[in-house]
Amino acid sequence: GGGGPPGGGGGDSVKAFDLLIAEFGSKVEADSKGLGAPDVEKMVAVLKEALVAQRQMLVVASQNKKPSQADMQKVLQPTADALGKIEGLKDRRSKHFNHLSMLAEGAACLQWVCMEEKPGVYLADAMPGSEMYGNKILMEFKGKDEAHVNFAKNFKAFLQDLVKYVKAHHMACLTWNPSGGTNYAPAAGGAPPPPPPGGAGGPPPP
């Protein structure tokens, strides 16, 4: 069949994560564009960035041994940066504050990679916060605007699939490759240097 996704190998764990990213794009991201809520759309775009950063981390993990704490911080940094941006977009004055909170609380689930053991337990604790805001959206829009209802339902389904993914591929903790190397740079293969501060740089579209 055709070539794999960009960013190189990584085996089943990365392939399965690619399906999650595809689900996020075709459901959550697509739904967000029909809400008439630019702030929600923007947060969804940054959450997609966080997923792509996490995918790169999974590629690194599949090809390398477990790093030292210092190297682990470097590997986690791109995901952490995206999550920080998401937190910064949570505007209490927004009329879509429930949407932004649902997304931000859900984004916290991506911190499962930091757990030294049993990330599934962390996820079980992290999910209800997002669900609570999702339920508020359902109550507000049910029977009035199905686009918002579908958005909340599809985001919840995405988080549930993330939990299934972690349990299937990283039950004890993030799985590293015991016979792998020690190349902890992002897996994009010669990634471009970061844009200068204040620049609106970003990865080119795939």
CSV table of C-alpha atoms in Angstrom, one decimal:
chain,number,residue,atom,x,y,z
A,1,GLY,CA,0.0,0.0,0.0
A,2,GLY,CA,0.9,3.7,-0.1
A,3,GLY,CA,3.6,5.4,2.1
A,4,GLY,CA,2.9,5.9,5.8
A,5,PRO,CA,2.1,9.3,7.4
A,6,PRO,CA,4.9,11.9,7.6
A,7,GLY,CA,7.2,11.8,10.6
A,8,GLY,CA,8.4,8.2,10.1
A,9,GLY,CA,7.6,4.8,11.7
A,10,GLY,CA,6.8,4.1,15.2
A,11,GLY,CA,4.8,0.9,14.8
A,12,ASP,CA,1.3,0.1,16.0
A,13,SER,CA,1.2,2.6,18.8
A,14,VAL,CA,1.8,5.5,16.4
A,15,LYS,CA,-0.5,4.1,13.8
A,16,ALA,CA,-3.3,3.8,16.3
A,17,PHE,CA,-2.6,7.4,17.5
A,18,ASP,CA,-2.8,8.6,13.8
A,19,LEU,CA,-6.4,7.2,13.8
A,20,LEU,CA,-7.2,9.3,16.9
A,21,ILE,CA,-5.8,12.4,15.2
A,22,ALA,CA,-7.9,11.6,12.1
A,23,GLU,CA,-11.0,11.2,14.3
A,24,PHE,CA,-10.3,14.5,16.0
A,25,GLY,CA,-10.0,16.2,12.6
A,26,SER,CA,-13.0,14.7,10.9
A,27,LYS,CA,-15.3,15.1,13.9
A,28,VAL,CA,-14.3,17.6,16.5
A,29,GLU,CA,-12.3,20.0,14.2
A,30,ALA,CA,-15.0,19.8,11.5
A,31,ASP,CA,-17.8,20.4,14.0
A,32,SER,CA,-16.0,23.4,15.5
A,33,LYS,CA,-16.1,25.2,12.2
A,34,GLY,CA,-19.9,25.2,12.2
A,35,LEU,CA,-20.5,26.8,15.6
A,36,GLY,CA,-20.0,30.4,14.7
A,37,ALA,CA,-17.5,30.6,17.5
A,38,PRO,CA,-14.0,31.7,16.4
A,39,ASP,CA,-12.5,31.4,19.9
A,40,VAL,CA,-13.6,27.7,20.1
A,41,GLU,CA,-12.3,27.1,16.6
A,42,LYS,CA,-8.9,28.5,17.6
A,43,MET,CA,-8.7,26.4,20.7
A,44,VAL,CA,-9.5,23.3,18.7
A,45,ALA,CA,-6.7,24.2,16.3
A,46,VAL,CA,-4.2,24.5,19.2
A,47,LEU,CA,-5.4,21.2,20.6
A,48,LYS,CA,-4.7,19.6,17.2
A,49,GLU,CA,-1.2,21.0,17.5
A,50,ALA,CA,-0.9,19.4,20.9
A,51,LEU,CA,-1.9,16.0,19.4
A,52,VAL,CA,0.6,16.4,16.7
A,53,ALA,CA,3.3,17.2,19.3
A,54,GLN,CA,2.2,14.1,21.3
A,55,ARG,CA,2.5,12.0,18.1
A,56,GLN,CA,6.1,13.1,17.6
A,57,MET,CA,6.8,12.1,21.2
A,58,LEU,CA,5.3,8.7,20.6
A,59,VAL,CA,7.5,8.2,17.6
A,60,VAL,CA,10.5,9.2,19.7
A,61,ALA,CA,9.4,6.7,22.4
A,62,SER,CA,9.0,3.9,19.9
A,63,GLN,CA,12.5,4.3,18.7
A,64,ASN,CA,14.4,5.1,21.9
A,65,LYS,CA,15.1,3.9,25.4
A,66,LYS,CA,13.5,5.7,28.4
A,67,PRO,CA,15.4,8.9,28.8
A,68,SER,CA,16.7,10.6,32.0
A,69,GLN,CA,14.5,13.2,33.7
A,70,ALA,CA,16.3,16.1,31.9
A,71,ASP,CA,15.9,14.5,28.5
A,72,MET,CA,12.3,13.6,29.3
A,73,GLN,CA,11.5,17.3,29.9
A,74,LYS,CA,12.8,18.1,26.4
A,75,VAL,CA,10.7,15.4,24.9
A,76,LEU,CA,7.6,16.6,26.8
A,77,GLN,CA,8.2,20.3,26.0
A,78,PRO,CA,6.3,20.7,22.7
A,79,THR,CA,3.2,19.0,24.2
A,80,ALA,CA,3.5,21.2,27.3
A,81,ASP,CA,3.8,24.3,25.3
A,82,ALA,CA,0.6,23.6,23.3
A,83,LEU,CA,-1.2,22.8,26.6
A,84,GLY,CA,0.0,26.1,28.0
A,85,LYS,CA,-1.4,27.9,25.0
A,86,ILE,CA,-4.8,26.2,25.4
A,87,GLU,CA,-5.0,27.3,29.1
A,88,GLY,CA,-4.3,30.9,27.9
A,89,LEU,CA,-7.2,30.8,25.5
A,90,LYS,CA,-9.8,30.0,28.2
A,91,ASP,CA,-11.6,33.3,28.4
A,92,ARG,CA,-14.1,33.7,31.2
A,93,ARG,CA,-15.9,36.5,29.3
A,94,SER,CA,-16.6,34.3,26.2
A,95,LYS,CA,-20.2,33.3,25.6
A,96,HIS,CA,-18.7,29.9,24.8
A,97,PHE,CA,-16.9,29.5,28.1
A,98,ASN,CA,-18.4,26.0,28.6
A,99,HIS,CA,-17.0,25.0,25.2
A,100,LEU,CA,-13.6,26.4,26.0
A,101,SER,CA,-13.6,24.7,29.5
A,102,MET,CA,-14.6,21.4,28.0
A,103,LEU,CA,-11.7,21.5,25.6
A,104,ALA,CA,-9.2,22.8,28.1
A,105,GLU,CA,-10.1,20.2,30.7
A,106,GLY,CA,-10.0,17.5,28.0
A,107,ALA,CA,-6.6,18.7,26.8
A,108,ALA,CA,-5.3,18.0,30.3
A,109,CYS,CA,-5.8,14.3,29.5
A,110,LEU,CA,-2.8,14.6,27.2
A,111,GLN,CA,-0.6,14.7,30.3
A,112,TRP,CA,-1.0,11.0,30.6
A,113,VAL,CA,2.5,10.7,29.1
A,114,CYS,CA,3.9,12.2,32.2
A,115,MET,CA,2.6,9.5,34.5
A,116,GLU,CA,5.2,7.1,35.9
A,117,GLU,CA,2.6,4.4,36.3
A,118,LYS,CA,-1.0,3.5,35.3
A,119,PRO,CA,-1.9,6.5,33.1
A,120,GLY,CA,-5.4,5.0,32.7
A,121,VAL,CA,-6.0,5.8,36.4
A,122,TYR,CA,-5.0,9.4,35.8
A,123,LEU,CA,-7.3,9.6,32.8
A,124,ALA,CA,-10.2,8.3,34.8
A,125,ASP,CA,-9.7,11.2,37.2
A,126,ALA,CA,-9.1,13.8,34.5
A,127,MET,CA,-12.1,13.0,32.2
A,128,PRO,CA,-15.0,14.0,34.4
A,129,GLY,CA,-14.0,17.7,34.5
A,130,SER,CA,-14.4,17.9,30.7
A,131,GLU,CA,-17.6,15.8,30.8
A,132,MET,CA,-19.2,18.2,33.3
A,133,TYR,CA,-18.8,21.2,30.8
A,134,GLY,CA,-19.9,18.9,27.9
A,135,ASN,CA,-23.1,18.2,29.8
A,136,LYS,CA,-23.7,21.9,30.3
A,137,ILE,CA,-23.4,22.4,26.5
A,138,LEU,CA,-25.9,19.5,26.0
A,139,MET,CA,-28.4,21.1,28.4
A,140,GLU,CA,-28.0,24.5,26.8
A,141,PHE,CA,-28.3,23.5,23.2
A,142,LYS,CA,-30.4,20.3,23.1
A,143,GLY,CA,-33.3,20.8,20.8
A,144,LYS,CA,-32.0,24.3,19.9
A,145,ASP,CA,-28.8,23.8,18.0
A,146,GLU,CA,-27.6,20.3,17.1
A,147,ALA,CA,-24.2,21.6,15.9
A,148,HIS,CA,-23.2,22.4,19.5
A,149,VAL,CA,-24.7,19.1,20.7
A,150,ASN,CA,-22.7,17.1,18.2
A,151,PHE,CA,-19.6,19.0,19.0
A,152,ALA,CA,-19.8,18.1,22.7
A,153,LYS,CA,-20.8,14.5,22.0
A,154,ASN,CA,-17.9,14.0,19.5
A,155,PHE,CA,-15.4,15.5,21.9
A,156,LYS,CA,-16.5,13.2,24.6
A,157,ALA,CA,-16.2,10.2,22.2
A,158,PHE,CA,-12.7,11.3,21.2
A,159,LEU,CA,-11.6,11.4,24.9
A,160,GLN,CA,-13.1,8.0,25.4
A,161,ASP,CA,-11.1,6.7,22.4
A,162,LEU,CA,-7.9,8.3,23.9
A,163,VAL,CA,-8.5,6.3,27.1
A,164,LYS,CA,-9.0,3.1,25.1
A,165,TYR,CA,-5.8,3.9,23.1
A,166,VAL,CA,-3.7,4.4,26.3
A,167,LYS,CA,-5.0,1.2,27.9
A,168,ALA,CA,-4.3,-0.8,24.7
A,169,HIS,CA,-0.8,0.5,24.0
A,170,HIS,CA,0.6,2.1,27.3
A,171,MET,CA,-1.2,0.2,30.1
A,172,ALA,CA,1.6,0.5,32.7
A,173,CYS,CA,3.1,3.8,31.5
A,174,LEU,CA,4.3,5.4,28.3
A,175,THR,CA,6.0,2.5,26.4
A,176,TRP,CA,9.7,3.1,25.4
A,177,ASN,CA,11.9,0.8,23.3
A,178,PRO,CA,14.4,-1.0,25.6
A,179,SER,CA,16.7,-1.8,22.7
A,180,GLY,CA,16.3,1.7,21.1
A,181,GLY,CA,18.7,4.6,20.8
A,182,THR,CA,19.0,7.9,22.7
A,183,ASN,CA,18.0,10.4,20.0
A,184,TYR,CA,15.4,12.5,21.9
A,185,ALA,CA,15.1,15.3,19.3
A,186,PRO,CA,11.5,15.6,17.9
A,187,ALA,CA,10.9,12.9,15.3
A,188,ALA,CA,10.1,15.2,12.4
A,189,GLY,CA,13.6,14.6,11.0
A,190,GLY,CA,15.4,17.9,10.8
A,191,ALA,CA,12.6,20.0,12.1
A,192,PRO,CA,12.9,23.7,11.1
A,193,PRO,CA,14.3,26.0,13.9
A,194,PRO,CA,11.6,27.6,16.0
A,195,PRO,CA,10.3,31.0,14.7
A,196,PRO,CA,11.8,34.1,16.4
A,197,PRO,CA,9.8,35.3,19.4
A,198,GLY,CA,6.6,37.2,18.3
A,199,GLY,CA,6.7,35.6,14.9
A,200,ALA,CA,3.5,33.9,13.7
A,201,GLY,CA,5.4,30.9,12.5
A,202,GLY,CA,3.8,27.5,12.4
A,203,PRO,CA,4.3,24.2,10.6
A,204,PRO,CA,3.3,24.3,6.9
A,205,PRO,CA,0.1,22.5,6.1
A,206,PRO,CA,0.6,18.8,5.5
